[in-house]
CSV table of C-alpha atoms in Angstrom, one decimal:
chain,number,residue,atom,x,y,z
J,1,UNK,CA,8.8,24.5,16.7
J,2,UNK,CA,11.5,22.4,17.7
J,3,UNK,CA,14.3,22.2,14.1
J,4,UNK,CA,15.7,19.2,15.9
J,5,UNK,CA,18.7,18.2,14.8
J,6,UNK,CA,19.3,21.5,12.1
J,7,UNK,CA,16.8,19.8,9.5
J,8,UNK,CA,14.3,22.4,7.8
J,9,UNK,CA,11.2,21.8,6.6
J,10,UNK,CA,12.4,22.2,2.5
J,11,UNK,CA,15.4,19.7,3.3
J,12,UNK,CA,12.8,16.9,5.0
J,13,UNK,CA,10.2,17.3,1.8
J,14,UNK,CA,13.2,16.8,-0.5
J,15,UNK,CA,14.2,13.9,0.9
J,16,UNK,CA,11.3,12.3,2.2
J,17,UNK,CA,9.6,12.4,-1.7
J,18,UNK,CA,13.1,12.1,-3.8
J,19,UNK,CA,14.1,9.2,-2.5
J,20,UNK,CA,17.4,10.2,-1.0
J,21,UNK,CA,16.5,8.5,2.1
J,22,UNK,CA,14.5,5.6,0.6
J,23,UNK,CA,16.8,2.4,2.1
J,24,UNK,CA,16.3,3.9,5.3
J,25,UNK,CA,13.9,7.1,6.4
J,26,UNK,CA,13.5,6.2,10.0
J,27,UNK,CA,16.1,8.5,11.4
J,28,UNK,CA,14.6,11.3,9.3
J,29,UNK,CA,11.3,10.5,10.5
J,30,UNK,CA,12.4,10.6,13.9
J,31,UNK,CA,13.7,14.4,13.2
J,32,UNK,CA,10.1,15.1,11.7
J,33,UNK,CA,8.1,13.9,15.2
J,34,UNK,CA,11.0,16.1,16.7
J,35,UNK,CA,9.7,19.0,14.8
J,36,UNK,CA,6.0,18.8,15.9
J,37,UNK,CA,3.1,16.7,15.3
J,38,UNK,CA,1.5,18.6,12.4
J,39,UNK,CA,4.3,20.9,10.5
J,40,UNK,CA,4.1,22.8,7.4
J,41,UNK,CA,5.6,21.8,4.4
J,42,UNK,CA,6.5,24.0,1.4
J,43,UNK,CA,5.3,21.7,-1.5
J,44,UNK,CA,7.0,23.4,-4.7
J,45,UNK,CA,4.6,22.1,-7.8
J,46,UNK,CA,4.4,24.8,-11.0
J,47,UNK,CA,6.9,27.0,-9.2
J,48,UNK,CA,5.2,27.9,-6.2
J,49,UNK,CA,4.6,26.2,-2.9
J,50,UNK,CA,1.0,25.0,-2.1
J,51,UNK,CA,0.5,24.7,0.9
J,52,UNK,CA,0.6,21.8,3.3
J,53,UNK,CA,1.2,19.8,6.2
J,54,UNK,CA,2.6,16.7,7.1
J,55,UNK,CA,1.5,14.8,10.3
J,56,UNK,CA,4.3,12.7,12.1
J,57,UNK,CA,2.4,11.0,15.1
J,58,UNK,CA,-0.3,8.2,15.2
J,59,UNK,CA,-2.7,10.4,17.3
J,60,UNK,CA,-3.1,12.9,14.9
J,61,UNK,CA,-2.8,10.6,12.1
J,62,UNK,CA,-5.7,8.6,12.8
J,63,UNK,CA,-7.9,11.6,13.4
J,64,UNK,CA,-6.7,13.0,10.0
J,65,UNK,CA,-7.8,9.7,8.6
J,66,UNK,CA,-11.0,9.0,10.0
J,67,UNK,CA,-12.2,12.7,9.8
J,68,UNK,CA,-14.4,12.5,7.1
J,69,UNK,CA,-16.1,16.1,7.8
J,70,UNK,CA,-13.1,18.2,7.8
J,71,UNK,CA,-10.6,16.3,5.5
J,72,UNK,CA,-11.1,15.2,2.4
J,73,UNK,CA,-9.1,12.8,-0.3
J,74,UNK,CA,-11.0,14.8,-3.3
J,75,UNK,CA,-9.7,18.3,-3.3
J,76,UNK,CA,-12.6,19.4,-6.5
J,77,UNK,CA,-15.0,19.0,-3.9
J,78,UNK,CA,-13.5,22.2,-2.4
J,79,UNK,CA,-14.8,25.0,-4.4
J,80,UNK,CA,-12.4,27.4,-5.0
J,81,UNK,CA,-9.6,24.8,-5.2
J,82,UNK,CA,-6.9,23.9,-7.8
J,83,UNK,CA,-7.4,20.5,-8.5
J,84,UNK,CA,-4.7,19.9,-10.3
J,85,UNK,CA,-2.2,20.1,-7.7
J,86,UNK,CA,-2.0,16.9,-5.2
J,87,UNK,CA,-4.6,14.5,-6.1
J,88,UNK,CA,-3.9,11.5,-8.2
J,89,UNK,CA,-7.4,11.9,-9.9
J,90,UNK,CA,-6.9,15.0,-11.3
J,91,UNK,CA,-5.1,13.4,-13.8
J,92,UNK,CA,-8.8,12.3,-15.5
J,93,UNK,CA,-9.7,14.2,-18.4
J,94,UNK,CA,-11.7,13.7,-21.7
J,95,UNK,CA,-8.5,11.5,-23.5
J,96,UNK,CA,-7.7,9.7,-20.0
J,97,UNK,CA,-8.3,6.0,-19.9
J,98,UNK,CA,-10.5,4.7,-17.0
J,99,UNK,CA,-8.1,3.3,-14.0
J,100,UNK,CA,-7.7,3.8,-10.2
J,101,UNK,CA,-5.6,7.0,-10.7
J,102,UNK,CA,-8.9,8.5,-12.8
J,103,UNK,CA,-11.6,7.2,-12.3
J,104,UNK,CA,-14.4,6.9,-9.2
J,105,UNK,CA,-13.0,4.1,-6.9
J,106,UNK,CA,-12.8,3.7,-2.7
J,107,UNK,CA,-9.7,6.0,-3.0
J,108,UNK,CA,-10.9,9.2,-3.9
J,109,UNK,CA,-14.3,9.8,-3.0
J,110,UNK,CA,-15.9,10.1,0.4
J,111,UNK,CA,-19.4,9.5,1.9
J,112,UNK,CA,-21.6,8.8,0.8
J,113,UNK,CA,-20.2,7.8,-2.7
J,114,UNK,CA,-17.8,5.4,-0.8
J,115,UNK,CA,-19.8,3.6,1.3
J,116,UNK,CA,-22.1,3.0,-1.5
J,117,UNK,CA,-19.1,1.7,-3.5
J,118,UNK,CA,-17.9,-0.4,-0.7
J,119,UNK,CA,-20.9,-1.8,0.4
J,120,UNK,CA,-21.1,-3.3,-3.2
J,121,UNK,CA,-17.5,-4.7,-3.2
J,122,UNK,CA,-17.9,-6.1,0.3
J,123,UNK,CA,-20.4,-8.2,-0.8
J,124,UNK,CA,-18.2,-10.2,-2.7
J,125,UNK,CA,-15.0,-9.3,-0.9
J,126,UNK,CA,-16.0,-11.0,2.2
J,127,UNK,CA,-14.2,-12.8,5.2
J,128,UNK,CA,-15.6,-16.2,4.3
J,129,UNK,CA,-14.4,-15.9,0.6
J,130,UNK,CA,-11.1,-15.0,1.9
J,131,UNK,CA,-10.4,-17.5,4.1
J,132,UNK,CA,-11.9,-19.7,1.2
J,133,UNK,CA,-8.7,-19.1,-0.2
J,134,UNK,CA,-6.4,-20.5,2.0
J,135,UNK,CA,-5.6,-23.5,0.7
J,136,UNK,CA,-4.9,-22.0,-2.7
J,137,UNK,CA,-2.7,-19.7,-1.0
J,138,UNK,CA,-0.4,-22.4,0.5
J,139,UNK,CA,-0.6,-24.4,-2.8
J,140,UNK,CA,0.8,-21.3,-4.7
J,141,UNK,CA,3.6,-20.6,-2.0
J,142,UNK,CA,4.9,-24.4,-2.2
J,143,UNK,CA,4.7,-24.2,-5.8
J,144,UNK,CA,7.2,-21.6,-5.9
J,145,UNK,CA,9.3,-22.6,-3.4
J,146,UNK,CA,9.4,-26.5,-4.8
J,147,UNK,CA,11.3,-24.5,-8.0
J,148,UNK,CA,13.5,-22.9,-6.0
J,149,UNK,CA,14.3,-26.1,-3.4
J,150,UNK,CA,16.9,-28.2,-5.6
J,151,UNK,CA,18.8,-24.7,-6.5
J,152,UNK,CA,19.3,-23.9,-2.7
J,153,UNK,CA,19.4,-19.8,-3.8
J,154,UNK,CA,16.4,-17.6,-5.1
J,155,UNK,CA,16.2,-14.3,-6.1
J,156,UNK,CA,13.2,-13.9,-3.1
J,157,UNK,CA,11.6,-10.9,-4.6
J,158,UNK,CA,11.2,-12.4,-8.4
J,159,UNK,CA,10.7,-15.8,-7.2
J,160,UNK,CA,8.4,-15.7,-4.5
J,161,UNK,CA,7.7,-12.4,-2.8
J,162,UNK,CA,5.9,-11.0,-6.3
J,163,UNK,CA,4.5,-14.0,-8.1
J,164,UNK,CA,2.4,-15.2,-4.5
J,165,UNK,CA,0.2,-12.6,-4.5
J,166,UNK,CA,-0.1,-11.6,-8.1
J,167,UNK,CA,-0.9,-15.2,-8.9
J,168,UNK,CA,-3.6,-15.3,-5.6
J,169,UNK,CA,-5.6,-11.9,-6.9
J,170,UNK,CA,-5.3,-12.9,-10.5
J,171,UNK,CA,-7.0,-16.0,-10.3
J,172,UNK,CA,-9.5,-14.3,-7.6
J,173,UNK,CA,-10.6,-11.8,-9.9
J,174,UNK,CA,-10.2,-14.4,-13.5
J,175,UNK,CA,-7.2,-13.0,-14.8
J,176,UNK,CA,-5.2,-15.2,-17.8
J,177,UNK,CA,-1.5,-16.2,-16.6
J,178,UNK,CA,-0.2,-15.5,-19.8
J,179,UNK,CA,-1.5,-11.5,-18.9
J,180,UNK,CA,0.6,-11.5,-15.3
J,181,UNK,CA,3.8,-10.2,-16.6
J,182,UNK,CA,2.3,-7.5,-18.7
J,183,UNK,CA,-0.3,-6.3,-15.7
J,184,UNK,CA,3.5,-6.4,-13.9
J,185,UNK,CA,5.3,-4.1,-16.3
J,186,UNK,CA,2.0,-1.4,-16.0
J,187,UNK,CA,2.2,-1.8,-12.2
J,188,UNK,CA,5.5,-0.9,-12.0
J,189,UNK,CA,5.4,2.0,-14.3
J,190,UNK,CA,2.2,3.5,-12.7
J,191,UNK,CA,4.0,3.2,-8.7
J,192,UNK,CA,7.1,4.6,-10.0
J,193,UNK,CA,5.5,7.4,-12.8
J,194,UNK,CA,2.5,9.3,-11.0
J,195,UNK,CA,2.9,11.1,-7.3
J,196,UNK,CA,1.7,13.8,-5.5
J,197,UNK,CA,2.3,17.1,-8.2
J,198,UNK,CA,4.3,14.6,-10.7
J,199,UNK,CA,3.5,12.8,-13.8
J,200,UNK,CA,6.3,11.2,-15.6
J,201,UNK,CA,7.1,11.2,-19.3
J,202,UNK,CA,5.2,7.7,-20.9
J,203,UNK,CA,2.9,7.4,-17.9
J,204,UNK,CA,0.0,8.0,-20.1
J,205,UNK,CA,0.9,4.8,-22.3
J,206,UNK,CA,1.2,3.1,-19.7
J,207,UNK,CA,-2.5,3.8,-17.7
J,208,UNK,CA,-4.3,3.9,-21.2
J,209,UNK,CA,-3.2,0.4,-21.9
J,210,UNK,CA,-4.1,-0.7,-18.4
J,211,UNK,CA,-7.5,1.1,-18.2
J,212,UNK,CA,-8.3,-0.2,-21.7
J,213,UNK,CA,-7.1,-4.3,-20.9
J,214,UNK,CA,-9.0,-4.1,-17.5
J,215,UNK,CA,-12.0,-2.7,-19.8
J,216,UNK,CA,-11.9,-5.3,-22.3
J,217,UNK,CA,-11.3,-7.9,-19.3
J,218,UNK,CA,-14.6,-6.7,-18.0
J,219,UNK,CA,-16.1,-7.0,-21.8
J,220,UNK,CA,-14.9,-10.5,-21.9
J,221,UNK,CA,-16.5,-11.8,-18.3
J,222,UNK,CA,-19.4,-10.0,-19.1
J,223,UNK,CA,-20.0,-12.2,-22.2
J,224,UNK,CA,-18.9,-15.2,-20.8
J,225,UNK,CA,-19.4,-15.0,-16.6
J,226,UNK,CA,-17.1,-17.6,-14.0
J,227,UNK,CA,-16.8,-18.0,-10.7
J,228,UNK,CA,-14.6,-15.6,-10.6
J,229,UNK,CA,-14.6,-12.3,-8.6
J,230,UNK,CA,-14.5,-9.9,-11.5
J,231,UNK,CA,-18.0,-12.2,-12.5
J,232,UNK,CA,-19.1,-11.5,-9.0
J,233,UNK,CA,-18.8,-7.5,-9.6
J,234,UNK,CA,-20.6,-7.8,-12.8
J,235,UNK,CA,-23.5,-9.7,-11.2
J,236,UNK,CA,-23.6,-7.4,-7.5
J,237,UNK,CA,-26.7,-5.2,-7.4
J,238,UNK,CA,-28.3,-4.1,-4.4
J,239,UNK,CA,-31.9,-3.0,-5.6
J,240,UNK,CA,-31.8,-0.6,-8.0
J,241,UNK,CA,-28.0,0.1,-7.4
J,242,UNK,CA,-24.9,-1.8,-9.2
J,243,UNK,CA,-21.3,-0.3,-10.2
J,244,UNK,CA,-21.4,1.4,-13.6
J,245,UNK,CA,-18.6,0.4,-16.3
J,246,UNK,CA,-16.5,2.9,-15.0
J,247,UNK,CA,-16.8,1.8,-11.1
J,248,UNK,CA,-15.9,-1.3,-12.5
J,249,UNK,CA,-13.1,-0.7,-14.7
J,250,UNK,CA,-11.4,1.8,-11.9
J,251,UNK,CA,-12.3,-1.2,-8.5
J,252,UNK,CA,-10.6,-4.0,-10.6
J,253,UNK,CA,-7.7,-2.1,-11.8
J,254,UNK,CA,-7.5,-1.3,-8.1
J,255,UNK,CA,-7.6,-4.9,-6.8
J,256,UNK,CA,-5.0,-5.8,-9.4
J,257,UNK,CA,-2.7,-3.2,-8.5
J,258,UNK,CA,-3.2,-3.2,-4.9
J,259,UNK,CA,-3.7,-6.8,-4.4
J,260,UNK,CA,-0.1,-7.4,-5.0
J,261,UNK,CA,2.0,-4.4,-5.1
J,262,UNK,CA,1.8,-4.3,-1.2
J,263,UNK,CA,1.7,-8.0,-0.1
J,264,UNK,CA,4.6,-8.4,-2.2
J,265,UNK,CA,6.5,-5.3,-0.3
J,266,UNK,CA,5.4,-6.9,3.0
J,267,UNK,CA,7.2,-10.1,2.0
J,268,UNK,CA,9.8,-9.0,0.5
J,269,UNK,CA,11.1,-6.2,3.3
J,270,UNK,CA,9.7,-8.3,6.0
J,271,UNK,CA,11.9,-11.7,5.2
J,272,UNK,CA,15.1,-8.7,5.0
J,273,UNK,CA,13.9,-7.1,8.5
J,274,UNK,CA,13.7,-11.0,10.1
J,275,UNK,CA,17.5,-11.2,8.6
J,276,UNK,CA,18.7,-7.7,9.6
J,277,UNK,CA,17.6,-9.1,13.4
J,278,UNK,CA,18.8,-12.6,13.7
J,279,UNK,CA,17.3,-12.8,17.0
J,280,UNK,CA,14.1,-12.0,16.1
J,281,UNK,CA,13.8,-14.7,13.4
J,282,UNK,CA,15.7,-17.2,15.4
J,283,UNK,CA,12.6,-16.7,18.0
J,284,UNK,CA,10.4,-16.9,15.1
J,285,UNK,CA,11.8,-20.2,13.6
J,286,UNK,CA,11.6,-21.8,16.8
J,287,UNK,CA,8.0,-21.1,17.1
J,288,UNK,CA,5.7,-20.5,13.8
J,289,UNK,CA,3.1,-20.0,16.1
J,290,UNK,CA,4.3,-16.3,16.5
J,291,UNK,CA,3.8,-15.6,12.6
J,292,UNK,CA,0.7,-13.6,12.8
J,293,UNK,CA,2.3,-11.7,15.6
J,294,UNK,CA,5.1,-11.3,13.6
J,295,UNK,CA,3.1,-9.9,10.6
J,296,UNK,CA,1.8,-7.0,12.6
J,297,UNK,CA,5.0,-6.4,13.8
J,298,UNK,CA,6.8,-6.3,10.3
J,299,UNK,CA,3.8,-4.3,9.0
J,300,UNK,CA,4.3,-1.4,12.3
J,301,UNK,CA,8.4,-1.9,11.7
J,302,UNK,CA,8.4,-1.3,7.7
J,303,UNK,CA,5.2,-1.3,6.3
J,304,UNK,CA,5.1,-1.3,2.2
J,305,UNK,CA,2.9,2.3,2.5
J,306,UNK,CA,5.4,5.3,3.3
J,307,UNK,CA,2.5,7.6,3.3
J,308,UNK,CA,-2.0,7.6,3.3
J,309,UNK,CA,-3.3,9.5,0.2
J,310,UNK,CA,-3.2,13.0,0.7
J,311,UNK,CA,-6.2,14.9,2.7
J,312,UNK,CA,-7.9,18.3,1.8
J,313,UNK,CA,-8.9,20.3,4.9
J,314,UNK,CA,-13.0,21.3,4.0
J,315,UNK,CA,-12.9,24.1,5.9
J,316,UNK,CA,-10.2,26.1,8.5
J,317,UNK,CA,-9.5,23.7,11.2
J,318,UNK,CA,-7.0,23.9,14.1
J,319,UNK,CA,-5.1,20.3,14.4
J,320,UNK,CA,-2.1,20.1,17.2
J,321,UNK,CA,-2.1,23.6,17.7
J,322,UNK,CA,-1.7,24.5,13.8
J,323,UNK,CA,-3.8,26.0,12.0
J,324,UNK,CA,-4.8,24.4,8.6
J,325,UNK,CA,-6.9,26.6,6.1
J,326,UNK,CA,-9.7,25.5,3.9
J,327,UNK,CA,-8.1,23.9,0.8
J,328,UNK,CA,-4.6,22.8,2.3
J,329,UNK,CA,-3.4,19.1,1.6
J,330,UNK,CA,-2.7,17.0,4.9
J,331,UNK,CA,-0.4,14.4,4.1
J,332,UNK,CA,0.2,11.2,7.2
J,333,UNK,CA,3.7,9.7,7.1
J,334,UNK,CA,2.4,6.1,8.0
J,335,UNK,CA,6.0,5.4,8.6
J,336,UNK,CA,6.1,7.7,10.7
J,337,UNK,CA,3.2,7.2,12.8
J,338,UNK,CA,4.0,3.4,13.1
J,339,UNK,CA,7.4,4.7,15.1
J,340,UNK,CA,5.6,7.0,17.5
J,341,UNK,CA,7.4,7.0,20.9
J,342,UNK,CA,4.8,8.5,22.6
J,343,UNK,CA,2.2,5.1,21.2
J,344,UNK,CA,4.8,2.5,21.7
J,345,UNK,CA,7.3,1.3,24.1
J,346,UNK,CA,11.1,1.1,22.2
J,347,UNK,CA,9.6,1.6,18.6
J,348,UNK,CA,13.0,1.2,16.7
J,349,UNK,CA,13.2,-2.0,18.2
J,350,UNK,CA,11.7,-5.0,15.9
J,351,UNK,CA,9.7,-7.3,18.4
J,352,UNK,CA,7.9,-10.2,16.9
J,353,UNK,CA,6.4,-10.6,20.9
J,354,UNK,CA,4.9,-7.0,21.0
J,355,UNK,CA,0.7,-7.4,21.6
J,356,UNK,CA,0.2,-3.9,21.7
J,357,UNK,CA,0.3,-2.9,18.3
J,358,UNK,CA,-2.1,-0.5,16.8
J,359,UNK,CA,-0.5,0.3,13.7
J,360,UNK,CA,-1.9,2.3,10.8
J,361,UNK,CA,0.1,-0.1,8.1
J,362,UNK,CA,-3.1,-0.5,6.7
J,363,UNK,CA,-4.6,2.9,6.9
J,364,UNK,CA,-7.5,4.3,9.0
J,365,UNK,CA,-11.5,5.1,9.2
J,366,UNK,CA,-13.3,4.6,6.0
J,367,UNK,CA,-10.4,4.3,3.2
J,368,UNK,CA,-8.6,1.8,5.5
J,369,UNK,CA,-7.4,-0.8,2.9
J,370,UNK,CA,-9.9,-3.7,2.1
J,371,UNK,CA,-7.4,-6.4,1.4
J,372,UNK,CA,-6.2,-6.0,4.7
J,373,UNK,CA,-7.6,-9.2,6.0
J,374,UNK,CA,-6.4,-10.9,1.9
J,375,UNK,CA,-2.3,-9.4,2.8
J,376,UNK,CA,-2.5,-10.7,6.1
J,377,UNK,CA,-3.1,-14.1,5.5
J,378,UNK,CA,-0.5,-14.3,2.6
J,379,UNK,CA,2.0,-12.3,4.5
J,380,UNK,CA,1.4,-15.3,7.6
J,381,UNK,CA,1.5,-18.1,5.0
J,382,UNK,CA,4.6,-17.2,2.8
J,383,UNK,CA,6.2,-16.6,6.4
J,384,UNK,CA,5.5,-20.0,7.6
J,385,UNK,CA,6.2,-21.6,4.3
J,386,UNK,CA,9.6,-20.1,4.3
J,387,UNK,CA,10.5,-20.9,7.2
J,388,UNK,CA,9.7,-24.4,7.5
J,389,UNK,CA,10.7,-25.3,4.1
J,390,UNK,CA,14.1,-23.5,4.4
J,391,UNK,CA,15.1,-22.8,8.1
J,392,UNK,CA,18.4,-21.7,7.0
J,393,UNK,CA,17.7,-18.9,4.7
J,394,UNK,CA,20.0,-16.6,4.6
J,395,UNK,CA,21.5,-13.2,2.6
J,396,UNK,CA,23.4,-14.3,-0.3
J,397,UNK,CA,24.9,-11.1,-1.2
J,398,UNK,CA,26.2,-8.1,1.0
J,399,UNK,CA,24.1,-6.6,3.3
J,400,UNK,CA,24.6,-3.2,1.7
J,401,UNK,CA,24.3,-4.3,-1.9
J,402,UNK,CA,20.8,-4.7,-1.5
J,403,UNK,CA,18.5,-2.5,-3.8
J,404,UNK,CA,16.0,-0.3,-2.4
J,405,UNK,CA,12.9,0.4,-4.7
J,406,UNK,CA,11.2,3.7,-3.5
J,407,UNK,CA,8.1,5.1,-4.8
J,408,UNK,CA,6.3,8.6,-3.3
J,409,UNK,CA,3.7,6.2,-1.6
J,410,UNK,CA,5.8,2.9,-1.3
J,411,UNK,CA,9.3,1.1,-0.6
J,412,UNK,CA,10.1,-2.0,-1.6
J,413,UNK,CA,12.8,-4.1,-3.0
J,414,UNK,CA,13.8,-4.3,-6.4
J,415,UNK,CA,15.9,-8.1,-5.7
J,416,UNK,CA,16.7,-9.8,-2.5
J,417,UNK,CA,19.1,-13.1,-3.5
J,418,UNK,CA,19.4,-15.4,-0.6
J,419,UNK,CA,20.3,-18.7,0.1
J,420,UNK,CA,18.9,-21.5,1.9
């Protein structure tokens, strides 16, 4: 194995899930794909190192991903396994409250749970009702930005890049306005307080109060059904089948949290990526009709997911010429993957232009994300909003003042001030 560059194994998993890298990880990824494809990672949880692997290149990646038969995102389907080590729903027991983290959603089960459960959410979730939403969409963004217009400065993160999306899925799914801020403050503490072998002090408050207003939300629409897409849940059955309470409560804490968490990211680091490469948005400006080029590319340069969910290997399996017992977690360095020399031509280079670009911002196979299509089109709306409303927008503090938010699973921004 190649130690390019003098960087170990222990000294790449410390800084890849402390943080220490989190304003920039690309040169650090670029020492991992040096390293190998697949290489093993000591992953020190209860004082001792459970074994795993991390995969740095797309190839592998998406065969991790969409491998269904010998990887798994539930590791107490494994007999014989700890489940208490990597995944995020091993945190359910008998006092837990019902959210995404605990309870049976798309993320953490596998067929044929999942297609069962996505099947049922598609059939609300579907393209037509999302491009339904388009003229909302661009109603919210030139809300905000009207606000913001006189003052010629914004905080981009607080005033637009966070309150687009979590005003689009609130009002999809029938969320109250006056509940935003407080669904923002859980958020938070849930992407910041539970990770891979880590639960931090106060989480617990913090997914019980969640679990229990998504629950009483449910109550609520149940009583007294809208038009809304938490209504549309409710009302789903295909037969005999329909999602049980707790399907319920877990898929609509997940569309809250993940319907804005990651659009947000993607507008927030891709406006800072368009103003890190002045060329790039100068292109852009000059013709909007590159914005849903420019999307992909913002989503392959610095997507909001560092990494997928972890995998389980079902059985002993030989991947890139390691080999990965029964029971070991695989975890995919999205980040990674989306630089992969070998899949793209000059991939530190930002290129609104580039066509071919088969990214894996998104994810892969069956647990690719199903907002996908929902991010996209508010990711090319903001853009264009921006853009034309305020063609001169620019940093309006030091480059290297900027604040870096870093999760296990996700960076972001924690402010951005410009001007315009």
């Amino acid at each position: 194995m190649n130690n390019s560059g003098g960087i170990t194994p222990e000294k790449a998993v410390f800084s890849l899930f402390s943080g220490e890298n989190g304003d920039n990880p690309f040169p650090l990824f670029a020492q991992l794909r040096g390293m190998g494809s697949v290489i093993p990672i000591p992953f020190p949880i209860g004082g001792t190192d459970y074994p795993a692997w991390m995969v740095t290149r797309i190839e592998e990646a998406m065969l991790v991903l969409k491998d269904h038969h010998h990887f798994t995102v539930d590791s107490g389907s494994i007999a014989g396994t700890s489940r208490s080590m990597l995944s995020l729903s091993s945190y359910s027991d008998s006092d837990s409250p019902t959210t995404f983290f605990t309870g049976k959603s798309m993320l953490s089960v596998d067929e044929p749970d999942h297609r069962r459960l996505r099947r049922l959410v598609s059939k609300a979730f579907t393209p037509r009702f999302i491009e339904s939403l388009r003229p909302r969409v661009q109603e919210i963004a030139d809300e905000l930005l009207d606000q913001v217009l006189a003052a010629g400065e914004m905080d981009l993160v607080k005033d637009y890049a966070y309150p687009l999306p979590i005003n689009v899925i609130s009002e999809m799914l029938g969320v109250p306005k006056e509940d935003r801020e407080q669904i923002q403050t859980w958020s938070a503490a849930l992407a910041h307080g539970l990770g891979l072998g880590r639960r931090e002090p106060g989480v617990d408050e913090h997914m019980r109060a969640f679990g229990d207003y998504t629950a009483r939300l449910v109550g609520k629409k149940r009583e007294l059904p809208g038009d809304d897409l938490i209504s549309q849940l409710i009302a789903i059955e295909e037969g005999e089948d329909q999602l049980d309470e707790a399907e319920l409560v877990s898929m609509i804490t997940l569309l809250i949290f993940a319907g804005h968490e990651t659009t947000s990211n993607l507008i927030a680091t891709g406006s800072l990526m368009l103003l890190d490469h002045p060329e790039q948005l100068k292109k852009l400006k000059a013709d909007l009709s590159l914005v849903p080029l420019a999307v992909e590319e913002l989503l392959r340069f610095n997507g909001p997911a560092t990494i997928a969910g972890p995998r389980f290997a079902t059985e002993d399996i030989e991947l890139a010429g390691q080999q990965i017992k029964r029971g070991d977690a695989v975890i995919v360095v999205l980040k990674s993957a989306n630089r992969d020399e070998i899949q793209f031509a000059e991939p530190e280079e930002l290129d609104i232009t580039r066509t071919i670009n088969r990214h894996l911002a998104f994810g892969h196979g069956i647990h690719m994300c199903l907002g996908a299509p929902l991010a996209r089109m508010e990711g090319e709306i903001a853009f264009t909003s921006l853009l034309t409303r305020m063609p001169g927008l620019r940093l309006n503090i030091p480059r290297e003042k900027v604040v870096w938010s870093f999760t296990l699973s996700s960076q972001g921004l924690t402010t951005l001030p410009v001007a315009f």
